[in-house]
Amino acid sequence: MSILDNRAALKAEIDKVAEVAGYLWMKGWAERNGGNITINITEFVDDGMKSLPAISGMMPLGKVLPHLKGCWFYCKGTQKRMRDLSRNPMENGSIIRILDDCSHYEIVADCPVAPTSELPSHLAVHDYLLAKGSPYRASLHTHPIELVALTHNRDWMEKDRATRMLWSMIPETKAFCPRGLGMVPYMLPSSQELADATIKAIDEDYDVVMWEKHGVFAVDTDIMSAFDQVDVLNKSAQIYIAARNMGFIPDGMTDAQMTELSNAFGLPK
Ligand code: 2HA
Ligand code: ZN
């Protein structure tokens, strides 16, 4: 028995998470338990779900998150592997609900798998998105090799320098990641400080935020779209590296070509 039985719409969302988890593993972005995914599934919750008993005690969120009252999430489990999640999402992640005090949660289904270590960042971001009235319901943290490599150099950590280079490698990148790549300096994984800095970067209007020497954090309407934004950025980083490996610095699209593209697709300048 699974909470997903006879809940086709909810199951379709979890299936997308499993599909993306498989891509993360295949791309080499999800070593061991690396990366995490949370999705806000509140719109799929029915009365039958609301009456289900908890299968865990009350766990603290570490912070009051007022906009999460009554919200439900699917979360990857802590210490769980993306490659396992791709085959078995409900044994490597769980469905949680936020309690009315907005500072605790409990696990509801299917297994008592404790959520990801990055839960503070993920839930604080979901709280921020709801407060803003954003339609975004998915957040993804992963370790894309070439984008992480880029952050090991101070110059590329300068605001929007990497964004300009990545956009200029191939026209699709700006078209499909129109807000670019925000940069957050190194901070301890799982810390509240990192969560706060991530929200600040998203608030500056980025959908994808780089955690220096660690990974990316991306938000979008659903998990597939969040993955796509990271995928186009990392593709550009790979093209840059391929050119450098051929012995030259790539020209990149010209400013005039970038402006033409932005006008044609109605993208921000
Ligand atoms: O959950 O990637 O940053 C594993 C991680 C933590
Ligand atoms: Zn990580």
PDB file of C-alpha atoms and ligand atoms in Angstrom:
ATOM      1  CA  MET A   1       0.000   0.000   0.000  1.00  0.00           C
ATOM      2  CA  SER A   2       1.225   3.453  -0.889  1.00  0.00           C
ATOM      3  CA  ILE A   3      -0.289   6.887  -0.403  1.00  0.00           C
ATOM      4  CA  LEU A   4       0.152   7.213  -4.187  1.00  0.00           C
ATOM      5  CA  ASP A   5      -2.362   4.390  -4.873  1.00  0.00           C
ATOM      6  CA  ASN A   6      -5.412   5.850  -6.662  1.00  0.00           C
ATOM      7  CA  ARG A   7      -3.861   9.332  -6.600  1.00  0.00           C
ATOM      8  CA  ALA A   8      -2.747   9.685 -10.216  1.00  0.00           C
ATOM      9  CA  ALA A   9      -1.917  13.408 -10.134  1.00  0.00           C
ATOM     10  CA  LEU A  10       0.219  13.113  -7.013  1.00  0.00           C
ATOM     11  CA  LYS A  11       1.889   9.974  -8.393  1.00  0.00           C
ATOM     12  CA  ALA A  12       2.734  11.819 -11.630  1.00  0.00           C
ATOM     13  CA  GLU A  13       4.604  14.495  -9.611  1.00  0.00           C
ATOM     14  CA  ILE A  14       6.545  11.872  -7.650  1.00  0.00           C
ATOM     15  CA  ASP A  15       7.304  10.015 -10.905  1.00  0.00           C
ATOM     16  CA  LYS A  16       8.889  13.230 -12.253  1.00  0.00           C
ATOM     17  CA  VAL A  17      11.076  13.409  -9.139  1.00  0.00           C
ATOM     18  CA  ALA A  18      12.164   9.799  -9.721  1.00  0.00           C
ATOM     19  CA  GLU A  19      12.913  10.523 -13.390  1.00  0.00           C
ATOM     20  CA  VAL A  20      15.021  13.576 -12.493  1.00  0.00           C
ATOM     21  CA  ALA A  21      16.852  11.621  -9.759  1.00  0.00           C
ATOM     22  CA  GLY A  22      17.876   9.117 -12.450  1.00  0.00           C
ATOM     23  CA  TYR A  23      19.201  11.906 -14.676  1.00  0.00           C
ATOM     24  CA  LEU A  24      21.213  13.374 -11.766  1.00  0.00           C
ATOM     25  CA  TRP A  25      22.858  10.002 -11.173  1.00  0.00           C
ATOM     26  CA  MET A  26      23.556   9.402 -14.876  1.00  0.00           C
ATOM     27  CA  LYS A  27      25.135  12.839 -15.236  1.00  0.00           C
ATOM     28  CA  GLY A  28      27.515  12.166 -12.360  1.00  0.00           C
ATOM     29  CA  TRP A  29      25.986  14.977 -10.324  1.00  0.00           C
ATOM     30  CA  ALA A  30      24.765  12.754  -7.473  1.00  0.00           C
ATOM     31  CA  GLU A  31      27.606  10.809  -5.894  1.00  0.00           C
ATOM     32  CA  ARG A  32      26.608   8.750  -2.829  1.00  0.00           C
ATOM     33  CA  ASN A  33      23.777  10.679  -1.086  1.00  0.00           C
ATOM     34  CA  GLY A  34      24.635  13.962  -2.833  1.00  0.00           C
ATOM     35  CA  GLY A  35      21.886  16.415  -3.645  1.00  0.00           C
ATOM     36  CA  ASN A  36      18.309  16.727  -2.558  1.00  0.00           C
ATOM     37  CA  ILE A  37      14.855  17.460  -3.868  1.00  0.00           C
ATOM     38  CA  THR A  38      11.715  18.808  -2.219  1.00  0.00           C
ATOM     39  CA  ILE A  39       8.385  19.528  -3.886  1.00  0.00           C
ATOM     40  CA  ASN A  40       5.353  21.304  -2.486  1.00  0.00           C
ATOM     41  CA  ILE A  41       2.485  18.847  -3.076  1.00  0.00           C
ATOM     42  CA  THR A  42      -0.195  20.755  -1.133  1.00  0.00           C
ATOM     43  CA  GLU A  43      -2.410  21.186  -4.210  1.00  0.00           C
ATOM     44  CA  PHE A  44      -2.704  17.381  -4.503  1.00  0.00           C
ATOM     45  CA  VAL A  45      -3.779  16.772  -0.891  1.00  0.00           C
ATOM     46  CA  ASP A  46      -7.300  15.363  -0.445  1.00  0.00           C
ATOM     47  CA  ASP A  47      -9.429  14.765   2.660  1.00  0.00           C
ATOM     48  CA  GLY A  48      -8.329  11.125   2.836  1.00  0.00           C
ATOM     49  CA  MET A  49      -4.722  12.249   3.143  1.00  0.00           C
ATOM     50  CA  LYS A  50      -5.592  14.848   5.763  1.00  0.00           C
ATOM     51  CA  SER A  51      -7.042  12.171   8.046  1.00  0.00           C
ATOM     52  CA  LEU A  52      -3.981   9.902   7.849  1.00  0.00           C
ATOM     53  CA  PRO A  53      -2.104   9.475  11.144  1.00  0.00           C
ATOM     54  CA  ALA A  54       1.526  10.532  11.380  1.00  0.00           C
ATOM     55  CA  ILE A  55       4.169   7.801  11.254  1.00  0.00           C
ATOM     56  CA  SER A  56       6.767   9.899  13.124  1.00  0.00           C
ATOM     57  CA  GLY A  57       6.880  12.180  16.116  1.00  0.00           C
ATOM     58  CA  MET A  58       6.803  15.964  15.774  1.00  0.00           C
ATOM     59  CA  MET A  59      10.111  17.175  14.397  1.00  0.00           C
ATOM     60  CA  PRO A  60      11.345  20.788  14.699  1.00  0.00           C
ATOM     61  CA  LEU A  61      11.854  22.904  11.568  1.00  0.00           C
ATOM     62  CA  GLY A  62      14.424  25.022  13.413  1.00  0.00           C
ATOM     63  CA  LYS A  63      12.565  28.181  12.483  1.00  0.00           C
ATOM     64  CA  VAL A  64       8.985  29.436  12.259  1.00  0.00           C
ATOM     65  CA  LEU A  65       7.941  29.364   8.594  1.00  0.00           C
ATOM     66  CA  PRO A  66       4.541  31.102   8.657  1.00  0.00           C
ATOM     67  CA  HIS A  67       3.594  30.593   5.015  1.00  0.00           C
ATOM     68  CA  LEU A  68       3.959  26.813   5.248  1.00  0.00           C
ATOM     69  CA  LYS A  69       0.883  26.380   7.475  1.00  0.00           C
ATOM     70  CA  GLY A  70      -1.074  23.399   6.123  1.00  0.00           C
ATOM     71  CA  CYS A  71       1.537  22.619   3.469  1.00  0.00           C
ATOM     72  CA  TRP A  72       2.676  19.156   2.436  1.00  0.00           C
ATOM     73  CA  PHE A  73       5.968  18.196   0.816  1.00  0.00           C
ATOM     74  CA  TYR A  74       7.664  15.229  -0.757  1.00  0.00           C
ATOM     75  CA  CYS A  75      11.305  15.255   0.408  1.00  0.00           C
ATOM     76  CA  LYS A  76      14.249  13.086  -0.521  1.00  0.00           C
ATOM     77  CA  GLY A  77      15.444  11.194   2.553  1.00  0.00           C
ATOM     78  CA  THR A  78      18.628  12.081   4.353  1.00  0.00           C
ATOM     79  CA  GLN A  79      21.518   9.729   3.501  1.00  0.00           C
ATOM     80  CA  LYS A  80      19.467   8.282   0.614  1.00  0.00           C
ATOM     81  CA  ARG A  81      20.928   7.891  -2.864  1.00  0.00           C
ATOM     82  CA  MET A  82      19.443   9.528  -5.977  1.00  0.00           C
ATOM     83  CA  ARG A  83      20.120   6.342  -7.912  1.00  0.00           C
ATOM     84  CA  ASP A  84      17.970   4.399  -5.438  1.00  0.00           C
ATOM     85  CA  LEU A  85      15.313   7.110  -5.349  1.00  0.00           C
ATOM     86  CA  SER A  86      14.973   6.889  -9.117  1.00  0.00           C
ATOM     87  CA  ARG A  87      13.729   3.295  -8.761  1.00  0.00           C
ATOM     88  CA  ASN A  88      11.945   3.619  -5.423  1.00  0.00           C
ATOM     89  CA  PRO A  89      10.907   7.190  -4.584  1.00  0.00           C
ATOM     90  CA  MET A  90       8.720   6.252  -1.623  1.00  0.00           C
ATOM     91  CA  GLU A  91      11.418   4.213   0.112  1.00  0.00           C
ATOM     92  CA  ASN A  92      14.094   6.878  -0.370  1.00  0.00           C
ATOM     93  CA  GLY A  93      11.967   9.876   0.430  1.00  0.00           C
ATOM     94  CA  SER A  94       8.783  10.628   2.319  1.00  0.00           C
ATOM     95  CA  ILE A  95       5.715  12.818   2.441  1.00  0.00           C
ATOM     96  CA  ILE A  96       5.605  15.270   5.339  1.00  0.00           C
ATOM     97  CA  ARG A  97       3.083  17.810   6.538  1.00  0.00           C
ATOM     98  CA  ILE A  98       3.803  21.058   8.361  1.00  0.00           C
ATOM     99  CA  LEU A  99       1.958  21.402  11.664  1.00  0.00           C
ATOM    100  CA  ASP A 100      -0.202  24.411  12.484  1.00  0.00           C
ATOM    101  CA  ASP A 101       2.490  25.951  14.703  1.00  0.00           C
ATOM    102  CA  CYS A 102       4.564  26.368  11.497  1.00  0.00           C
ATOM    103  CA  SER A 103       7.643  25.212  13.379  1.00  0.00           C
ATOM    104  CA  HIS A 104       7.270  21.422  13.362  1.00  0.00           C
ATOM    105  CA  TYR A 105       6.546  18.737  10.803  1.00  0.00           C
ATOM    106  CA  GLU A 106       5.598  15.076  10.868  1.00  0.00           C
ATOM    107  CA  ILE A 107       6.084  12.262   8.382  1.00  0.00           C
ATOM    108  CA  VAL A 108       2.841  10.878   6.950  1.00  0.00           C
ATOM    109  CA  ALA A 109       3.804   8.327   4.258  1.00  0.00           C
ATOM    110  CA  ASP A 110       4.935   5.819   3.041  1.00  0.00           C
ATOM    111  CA  CYS A 111       7.956   5.004   5.264  1.00  0.00           C
ATOM    112  CA  PRO A 112       9.452   6.859   8.254  1.00  0.00           C
ATOM    113  CA  VAL A 113      12.364   8.203   6.169  1.00  0.00           C
ATOM    114  CA  ALA A 114      13.795  11.384   7.728  1.00  0.00           C
ATOM    115  CA  PRO A 115      14.021  14.244   5.188  1.00  0.00           C
ATOM    116  CA  THR A 116      17.174  15.657   3.630  1.00  0.00           C
ATOM    117  CA  SER A 117      19.860  17.428   5.678  1.00  0.00           C
ATOM    118  CA  GLU A 118      19.209  20.527   3.548  1.00  0.00           C
ATOM    119  CA  LEU A 119      15.592  20.716   4.777  1.00  0.00           C
ATOM    120  CA  PRO A 120      16.211  24.141   6.427  1.00  0.00           C
ATOM    121  CA  SER A 121      17.260  25.670   3.069  1.00  0.00           C
ATOM    122  CA  HIS A 122      14.544  23.898   1.112  1.00  0.00           C
ATOM    123  CA  LEU A 123      11.630  24.746   3.403  1.00  0.00           C
ATOM    124  CA  ALA A 124      12.802  28.317   3.990  1.00  0.00           C
ATOM    125  CA  VAL A 125      12.875  28.749   0.207  1.00  0.00           C
ATOM    126  CA  HIS A 126       9.370  27.263  -0.173  1.00  0.00           C
ATOM    127  CA  ASP A 127       8.162  29.623   2.578  1.00  0.00           C
ATOM    128  CA  TYR A 128       9.706  32.577   0.722  1.00  0.00           C
ATOM    129  CA  LEU A 129       8.162  31.492  -2.627  1.00  0.00           C
ATOM    130  CA  LEU A 130       4.672  31.215  -1.120  1.00  0.00           C
ATOM    131  CA  ALA A 131       5.045  34.589   0.619  1.00  0.00           C
ATOM    132  CA  LYS A 132       5.885  36.121  -2.752  1.00  0.00           C
ATOM    133  CA  GLY A 133       2.950  34.450  -4.490  1.00  0.00           C
ATOM    134  CA  SER A 134       5.338  32.554  -6.770  1.00  0.00           C
ATOM    135  CA  PRO A 135       3.986  29.593  -8.809  1.00  0.00           C
ATOM    136  CA  TYR A 136       7.230  27.693  -8.127  1.00  0.00           C
ATOM    137  CA  ARG A 137       6.676  24.405  -6.298  1.00  0.00           C
ATOM    138  CA  ALA A 138       9.963  22.515  -6.719  1.00  0.00           C
ATOM    139  CA  SER A 139      13.484  22.931  -5.409  1.00  0.00           C
ATOM    140  CA  LEU A 140      16.542  20.982  -6.430  1.00  0.00           C
ATOM    141  CA  HIS A 141      20.030  20.839  -4.969  1.00  0.00           C
ATOM    142  CA  THR A 142      22.678  18.957  -6.959  1.00  0.00           C
ATOM    143  CA  HIS A 143      26.444  18.854  -7.639  1.00  0.00           C
ATOM    144  CA  PRO A 144      26.978  19.536 -11.406  1.00  0.00           C
ATOM    145  CA  ILE A 145      30.655  18.883 -12.056  1.00  0.00           C
ATOM    146  CA  GLU A 146      31.595  21.699 -14.458  1.00  0.00           C
ATOM    147  CA  LEU A 147      29.562  24.404 -12.697  1.00  0.00           C
ATOM    148  CA  VAL A 148      31.113  23.483  -9.334  1.00  0.00           C
ATOM    149  CA  ALA A 149      34.589  23.536 -10.916  1.00  0.00           C
ATOM    150  CA  LEU A 150      33.934  27.094 -12.128  1.00  0.00           C
ATOM    151  CA  THR A 151      33.439  28.286  -8.536  1.00  0.00           C
ATOM    152  CA  HIS A 152      36.972  27.265  -7.583  1.00  0.00           C
ATOM    153  CA  ASN A 153      38.170  30.479  -9.200  1.00  0.00           C
ATOM    154  CA  ARG A 154      37.587  33.877  -7.613  1.00  0.00           C
ATOM    155  CA  ASP A 155      37.003  35.669 -10.929  1.00  0.00           C
ATOM    156  CA  TRP A 156      34.034  33.466 -11.828  1.00  0.00           C
ATOM    157  CA  MET A 157      32.444  34.164  -8.425  1.00  0.00           C
ATOM    158  CA  GLU A 158      32.069  37.862  -9.366  1.00  0.00           C
ATOM    159  CA  LYS A 159      28.410  38.790  -9.775  1.00  0.00           C
ATOM    160  CA  ASP A 160      27.059  37.818 -13.234  1.00  0.00           C
ATOM    161  CA  ARG A 161      30.484  37.153 -14.752  1.00  0.00           C
ATOM    162  CA  ALA A 162      29.790  33.415 -15.077  1.00  0.00           C
ATOM    163  CA  THR A 163      26.232  34.165 -16.219  1.00  0.00           C
ATOM    164  CA  ARG A 164      27.501  36.269 -19.144  1.00  0.00           C
ATOM    165  CA  MET A 165      30.003  33.614 -20.201  1.00  0.00           C
ATOM    166  CA  LEU A 166      27.478  30.750 -19.896  1.00  0.00           C
ATOM    167  CA  TRP A 167      24.759  32.630 -21.801  1.00  0.00           C
ATOM    168  CA  SER A 168      27.202  33.384 -24.608  1.00  0.00           C
ATOM    169  CA  MET A 169      28.200  29.742 -25.249  1.00  0.00           C
ATOM    170  CA  ILE A 170      24.946  28.717 -26.974  1.00  0.00           C
ATOM    171  CA  PRO A 171      21.705  30.697 -27.533  1.00  0.00           C
ATOM    172  CA  GLU A 172      19.487  28.207 -25.662  1.00  0.00           C
ATOM    173  CA  THR A 173      21.119  28.944 -22.319  1.00  0.00           C
ATOM    174  CA  LYS A 174      19.756  32.471 -21.936  1.00  0.00           C
ATOM    175  CA  ALA A 175      16.450  31.417 -23.531  1.00  0.00           C
ATOM    176  CA  PHE A 176      15.925  28.644 -20.962  1.00  0.00           C
ATOM    177  CA  CYS A 177      17.727  30.124 -17.951  1.00  0.00           C
ATOM    178  CA  PRO A 178      16.791  33.793 -18.469  1.00  0.00           C
ATOM    179  CA  ARG A 179      17.668  34.940 -14.951  1.00  0.00           C
ATOM    180  CA  GLY A 180      21.188  33.510 -14.999  1.00  0.00           C
ATOM    181  CA  LEU A 181      23.264  32.070 -12.192  1.00  0.00           C
ATOM    182  CA  GLY A 182      23.389  33.708  -8.750  1.00  0.00           C
ATOM    183  CA  MET A 183      26.517  33.258  -6.657  1.00  0.00           C
ATOM    184  CA  VAL A 184      26.673  32.468  -2.948  1.00  0.00           C
ATOM    185  CA  PRO A 185      30.102  32.309  -1.270  1.00  0.00           C
ATOM    186  CA  TYR A 186      31.094  29.129   0.558  1.00  0.00           C
ATOM    187  CA  MET A 187      29.071  28.428   3.707  1.00  0.00           C
ATOM    188  CA  LEU A 188      28.648  25.318   5.820  1.00  0.00           C
ATOM    189  CA  PRO A 189      26.270  22.809   4.147  1.00  0.00           C
ATOM    190  CA  SER A 190      22.852  22.540   5.834  1.00  0.00           C
ATOM    191  CA  SER A 191      23.360  25.800   7.786  1.00  0.00           C
ATOM    192  CA  GLN A 192      20.717  28.466   8.348  1.00  0.00           C
ATOM    193  CA  GLU A 193      23.269  30.994   7.071  1.00  0.00           C
ATOM    194  CA  LEU A 194      23.358  29.170   3.723  1.00  0.00           C
ATOM    195  CA  ALA A 195      19.546  29.040   3.631  1.00  0.00           C
ATOM    196  CA  ASP A 196      19.342  32.819   4.242  1.00  0.00           C
ATOM    197  CA  ALA A 197      21.964  33.597   1.577  1.00  0.00           C
ATOM    198  CA  THR A 198      20.141  31.360  -0.919  1.00  0.00           C
ATOM    199  CA  ILE A 199      16.855  33.185  -0.373  1.00  0.00           C
ATOM    200  CA  LYS A 200      18.609  36.535  -0.725  1.00  0.00           C
ATOM    201  CA  ALA A 201      19.983  35.422  -4.114  1.00  0.00           C
ATOM    202  CA  ILE A 202      16.593  34.094  -5.282  1.00  0.00           C
ATOM    203  CA  ASP A 203      15.075  37.405  -4.168  1.00  0.00           C
ATOM    204  CA  GLU A 204      17.590  39.254  -6.375  1.00  0.00           C
ATOM    205  CA  ASP A 205      15.785  37.369  -9.146  1.00  0.00           C
ATOM    206  CA  TYR A 206      17.751  34.202  -9.813  1.00  0.00           C
ATOM    207  CA  ASP A 207      16.135  30.768 -10.298  1.00  0.00           C
ATOM    208  CA  VAL A 208      19.490  29.001 -10.065  1.00  0.00           C
ATOM    209  CA  VAL A 209      21.956  29.795  -7.303  1.00  0.00           C
ATOM    210  CA  MET A 210      25.507  28.480  -7.090  1.00  0.00           C
ATOM    211  CA  TRP A 211      26.873  27.427  -3.708  1.00  0.00           C
ATOM    212  CA  GLU A 212      30.638  28.005  -4.021  1.00  0.00           C
ATOM    213  CA  LYS A 213      32.669  24.770  -4.096  1.00  0.00           C
ATOM    214  CA  HIS A 214      29.524  22.733  -3.422  1.00  0.00           C
ATOM    215  CA  GLY A 215      26.631  22.731  -5.904  1.00  0.00           C
ATOM    216  CA  VAL A 216      23.560  24.499  -7.229  1.00  0.00           C
ATOM    217  CA  PHE A 217      20.151  25.234  -5.772  1.00  0.00           C
ATOM    218  CA  ALA A 218      17.399  25.689  -8.363  1.00  0.00           C
ATOM    219  CA  VAL A 219      13.693  26.504  -8.147  1.00  0.00           C
ATOM    220  CA  ASP A 220      10.933  26.292 -10.742  1.00  0.00           C
ATOM    221  CA  THR A 221       7.288  25.345 -11.245  1.00  0.00           C
ATOM    222  CA  ASP A 222       8.080  21.626 -11.196  1.00  0.00           C
ATOM    223  CA  ILE A 223      11.156  19.477 -10.710  1.00  0.00           C
ATOM    224  CA  MET A 224      11.681  18.793 -14.431  1.00  0.00           C
ATOM    225  CA  SER A 225      11.872  22.530 -15.175  1.00  0.00           C
ATOM    226  CA  ALA A 226      14.273  23.133 -12.273  1.00  0.00           C
ATOM    227  CA  PHE A 227      16.486  20.352 -13.641  1.00  0.00           C
ATOM    228  CA  ASP A 228      16.330  21.807 -17.178  1.00  0.00           C
ATOM    229  CA  GLN A 229      17.638  25.181 -15.990  1.00  0.00           C
ATOM    230  CA  VAL A 230      20.652  23.565 -14.329  1.00  0.00           C
ATOM    231  CA  ASP A 231      21.186  21.291 -17.343  1.00  0.00           C
ATOM    232  CA  VAL A 232      21.424  24.157 -19.862  1.00  0.00           C
ATOM    233  CA  LEU A 233      23.847  26.078 -17.613  1.00  0.00           C
ATOM    234  CA  ASN A 234      26.080  23.065 -17.130  1.00  0.00           C
ATOM    235  CA  LYS A 235      26.007  22.335 -20.878  1.00  0.00           C
ATOM    236  CA  SER A 236      27.390  25.818 -21.475  1.00  0.00           C
ATOM    237  CA  ALA A 237      30.153  25.236 -18.915  1.00  0.00           C
ATOM    238  CA  GLN A 238      31.040  22.024 -20.781  1.00  0.00           C
ATOM    239  CA  ILE A 239      31.228  23.880 -24.114  1.00  0.00           C
ATOM    240  CA  TYR A 240      33.530  26.472 -22.537  1.00  0.00           C
ATOM    241  CA  ILE A 241      35.774  23.722 -21.184  1.00  0.00           C
ATOM    242  CA  ALA A 242      35.764  21.845 -24.519  1.00  0.00           C
ATOM    243  CA  ALA A 243      36.993  25.002 -26.268  1.00  0.00           C
ATOM    244  CA  ARG A 244      39.693  25.575 -23.620  1.00  0.00           C
ATOM    245  CA  ASN A 245      40.755  21.940 -24.038  1.00  0.00           C
ATOM    246  CA  MET A 246      41.107  22.562 -27.784  1.00  0.00           C
ATOM    247  CA  GLY A 247      43.660  25.203 -26.834  1.00  0.00           C
ATOM    248  CA  PHE A 248      41.764  28.473 -27.213  1.00  0.00           C
ATOM    249  CA  ILE A 249      39.456  30.779 -25.248  1.00  0.00           C
ATOM    250  CA  PRO A 250      36.003  30.630 -26.880  1.00  0.00           C
ATOM    251  CA  ASP A 251      34.764  33.886 -28.434  1.00  0.00           C
ATOM    252  CA  GLY A 252      31.231  33.547 -27.081  1.00  0.00           C
ATOM    253  CA  MET A 253      28.262  35.139 -28.835  1.00  0.00           C
ATOM    254  CA  THR A 254      28.773  38.873 -29.353  1.00  0.00           C
ATOM    255  CA  ASP A 255      26.871  41.536 -27.378  1.00  0.00           C
ATOM    256  CA  ALA A 256      24.911  42.323 -30.549  1.00  0.00           C
ATOM    257  CA  GLN A 257      23.928  38.658 -30.920  1.00  0.00           C
ATOM    258  CA  MET A 258      22.863  38.506 -27.249  1.00  0.00           C
ATOM    259  CA  THR A 259      20.737  41.642 -27.643  1.00  0.00           C
ATOM    260  CA  GLU A 260      19.132  40.274 -30.809  1.00  0.00           C
ATOM    261  CA  LEU A 261      18.331  37.013 -28.983  1.00  0.00           C
ATOM    262  CA  SER A 262      16.858  38.839 -25.959  1.00  0.00           C
ATOM    263  CA  ASN A 263      14.651  40.955 -28.212  1.00  0.00           C
ATOM    264  CA  ALA A 264      13.517  37.991 -30.310  1.00  0.00           C
ATOM    265  CA  PHE A 265      12.553  35.864 -27.298  1.00  0.00           C
ATOM    266  CA  GLY A 266      11.369  38.701 -25.015  1.00  0.00           C
ATOM    267  CA  LEU A 267      14.082  37.915 -22.434  1.00  0.00           C
ATOM    268  CA  PRO A 268      15.329  40.298 -19.743  1.00  0.00           C
ATOM    269  CA  LYS A 269      18.360  42.336 -20.882  1.00  0.00           C
TER     270      LYS A 269
HETATM  271  O1  2HA B   1      22.143  15.859   0.888  1.00  0.00           O
HETATM  272  O2  2HA B   1      24.240  17.333  -1.054  1.00  0.00           O
HETATM  273  O3  2HA B   1      24.457  19.348   0.622  1.00  0.00           O
HETATM  274  C1  2HA B   1      23.448  15.795   0.492  1.00  0.00           C
HETATM  275  C2  2HA B   1      23.952  17.114   0.095  1.00  0.00           C
HETATM  276  C3  2HA B   1      24.079  18.135   1.143  1.00  0.00           C
HETATM  277 ZN    ZN B   2      25.209  19.144  -1.537  1.00  0.00          ZN
END
